[in-house]
CSV table of C-alpha atoms in Angstrom, one decimal:
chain,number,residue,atom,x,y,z
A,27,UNK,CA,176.5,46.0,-97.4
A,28,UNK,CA,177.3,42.9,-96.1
A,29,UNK,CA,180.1,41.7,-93.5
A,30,UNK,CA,181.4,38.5,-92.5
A,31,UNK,CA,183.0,38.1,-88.8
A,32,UNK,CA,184.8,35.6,-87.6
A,33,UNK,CA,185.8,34.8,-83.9
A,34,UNK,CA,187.4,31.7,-82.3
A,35,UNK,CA,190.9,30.8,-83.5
A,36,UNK,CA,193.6,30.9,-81.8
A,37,UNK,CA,196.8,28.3,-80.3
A,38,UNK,CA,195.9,24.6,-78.9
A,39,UNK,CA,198.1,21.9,-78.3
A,40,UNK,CA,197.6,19.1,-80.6
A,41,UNK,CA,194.7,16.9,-79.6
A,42,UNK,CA,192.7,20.1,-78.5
A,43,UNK,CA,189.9,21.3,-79.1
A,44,UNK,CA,188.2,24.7,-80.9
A,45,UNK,CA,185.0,26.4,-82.0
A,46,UNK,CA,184.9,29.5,-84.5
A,47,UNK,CA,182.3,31.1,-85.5
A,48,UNK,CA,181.1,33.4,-88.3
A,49,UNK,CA,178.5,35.8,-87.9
A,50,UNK,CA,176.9,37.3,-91.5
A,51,UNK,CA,175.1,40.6,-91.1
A,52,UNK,CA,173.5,43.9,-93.1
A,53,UNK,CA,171.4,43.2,-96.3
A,54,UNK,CA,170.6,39.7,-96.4
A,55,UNK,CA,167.7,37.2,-98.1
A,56,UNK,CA,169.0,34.4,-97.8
A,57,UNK,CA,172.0,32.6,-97.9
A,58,UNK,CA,173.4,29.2,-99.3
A,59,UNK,CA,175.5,27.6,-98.6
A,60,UNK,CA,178.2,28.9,-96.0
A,61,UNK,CA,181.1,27.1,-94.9
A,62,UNK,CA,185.0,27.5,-94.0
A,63,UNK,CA,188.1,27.5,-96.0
A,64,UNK,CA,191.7,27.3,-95.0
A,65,UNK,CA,195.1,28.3,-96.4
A,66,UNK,CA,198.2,27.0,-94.7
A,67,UNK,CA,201.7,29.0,-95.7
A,68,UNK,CA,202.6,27.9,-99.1
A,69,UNK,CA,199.5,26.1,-100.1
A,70,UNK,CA,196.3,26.7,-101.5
A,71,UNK,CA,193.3,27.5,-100.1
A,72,UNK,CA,191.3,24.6,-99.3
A,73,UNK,CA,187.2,23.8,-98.8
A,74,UNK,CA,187.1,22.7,-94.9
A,75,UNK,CA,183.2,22.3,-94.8
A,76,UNK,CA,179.9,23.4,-96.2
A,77,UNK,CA,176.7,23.6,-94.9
A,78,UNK,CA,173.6,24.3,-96.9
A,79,UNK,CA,170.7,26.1,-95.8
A,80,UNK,CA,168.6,22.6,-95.4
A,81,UNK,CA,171.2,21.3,-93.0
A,82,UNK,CA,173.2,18.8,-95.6
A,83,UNK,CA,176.9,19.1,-95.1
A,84,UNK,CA,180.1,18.5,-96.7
A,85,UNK,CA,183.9,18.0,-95.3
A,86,UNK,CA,187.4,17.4,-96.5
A,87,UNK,CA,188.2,13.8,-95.8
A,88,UNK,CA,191.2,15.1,-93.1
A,89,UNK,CA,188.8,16.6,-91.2
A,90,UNK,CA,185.7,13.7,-91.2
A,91,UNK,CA,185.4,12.9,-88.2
A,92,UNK,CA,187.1,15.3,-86.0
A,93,UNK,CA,185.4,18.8,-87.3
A,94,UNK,CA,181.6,19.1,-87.3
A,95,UNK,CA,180.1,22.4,-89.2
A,96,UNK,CA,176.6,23.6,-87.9
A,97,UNK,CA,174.6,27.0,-88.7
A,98,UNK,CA,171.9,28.8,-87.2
A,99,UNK,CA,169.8,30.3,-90.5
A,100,UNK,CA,167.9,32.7,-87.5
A,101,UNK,CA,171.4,34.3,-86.4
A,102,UNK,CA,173.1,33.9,-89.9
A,103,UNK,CA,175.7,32.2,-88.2
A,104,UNK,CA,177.6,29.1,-88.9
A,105,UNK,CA,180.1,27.4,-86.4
A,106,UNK,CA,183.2,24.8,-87.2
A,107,UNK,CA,183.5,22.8,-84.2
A,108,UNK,CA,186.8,21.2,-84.5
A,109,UNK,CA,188.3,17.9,-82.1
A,110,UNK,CA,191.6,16.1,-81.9
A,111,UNK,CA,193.5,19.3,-83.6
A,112,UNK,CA,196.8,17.9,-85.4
A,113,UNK,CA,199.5,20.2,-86.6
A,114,UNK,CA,198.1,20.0,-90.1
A,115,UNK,CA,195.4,21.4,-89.1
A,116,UNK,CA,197.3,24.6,-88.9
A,117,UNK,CA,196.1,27.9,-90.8
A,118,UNK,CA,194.2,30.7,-91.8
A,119,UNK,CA,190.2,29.7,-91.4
A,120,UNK,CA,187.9,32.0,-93.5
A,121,UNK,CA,184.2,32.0,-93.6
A,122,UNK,CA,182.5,31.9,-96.8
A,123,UNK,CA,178.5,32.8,-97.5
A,124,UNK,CA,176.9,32.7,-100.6
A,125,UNK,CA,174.7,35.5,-100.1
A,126,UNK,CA,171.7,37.2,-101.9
A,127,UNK,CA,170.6,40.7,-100.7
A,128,UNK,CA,167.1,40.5,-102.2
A,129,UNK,CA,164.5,39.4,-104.6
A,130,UNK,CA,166.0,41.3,-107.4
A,131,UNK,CA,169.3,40.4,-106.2
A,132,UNK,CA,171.8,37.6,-108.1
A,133,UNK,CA,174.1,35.4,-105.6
A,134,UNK,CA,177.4,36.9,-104.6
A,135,UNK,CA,179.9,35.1,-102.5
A,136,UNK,CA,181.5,36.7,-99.4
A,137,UNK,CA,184.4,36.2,-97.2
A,138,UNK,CA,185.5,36.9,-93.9
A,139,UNK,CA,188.2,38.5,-93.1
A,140,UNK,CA,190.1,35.4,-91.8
A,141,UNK,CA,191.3,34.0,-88.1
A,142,UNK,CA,194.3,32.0,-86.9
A,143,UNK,CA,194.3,28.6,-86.1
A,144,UNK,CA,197.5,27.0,-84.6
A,145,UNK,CA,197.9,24.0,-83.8
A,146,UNK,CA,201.6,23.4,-81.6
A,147,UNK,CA,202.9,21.8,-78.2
């Protein structure tokens, strides 16, 4: 089994600041990449930022800039450190790891179970 937990959301006043965090755990070889989604009411979700297991990252271009994605491949963790928070910003962030259990094992994507991120004065 494997399990994806997030920690960190929760309500800033525009221009703040917040970290989350996602830590991966039980059966894992290695994974690649991991990153975080969002899904704001009434949209889709969206790719925030990626992270690959060699450090090379990807963003959204509303977030370059202001959110910086890291990971620590020891801890299977990866971290979205996010600055100047705007009301867009708004939404459910969810993890995502591309995981493979073993060897013998083909890649399988898991999610988190989500956390709230609001953005309001």
């Amino acid at each position: 089994q494997v399990q994806l937990v997030e920690s960190g959301g929760g309500l800033v006043q525009p221009g703040g600041s917040l970290r989350l965090s996602c830590v991966a755990s039980g059966s894992i070889f290695a994974i690649n990449p991991m990153g975080w989604y969002r899904q704001a009411p009434g949209k889709q979700r969206e790719l925030v930022a990626s992270i690959t297991s060699g450090a090379s990252t990807n963003y959204v271009d509303s977030v370059k800039g202001r959110f910086t994605i890291s990971r620590d491949n020891a801890k299977n963790t990866v971290y979205l450190q996010m600055i100047s928070l705007k009301p867009e910003d708004t939404a459910v962030y969810y993890c995502y790891a591309n995981i493979r259990r073993g060897p013998a094992y083909a890649w399988y994507g898991y999610w988190g179970q989500g956390t709230q991120v609001t953005v309001s004065s």
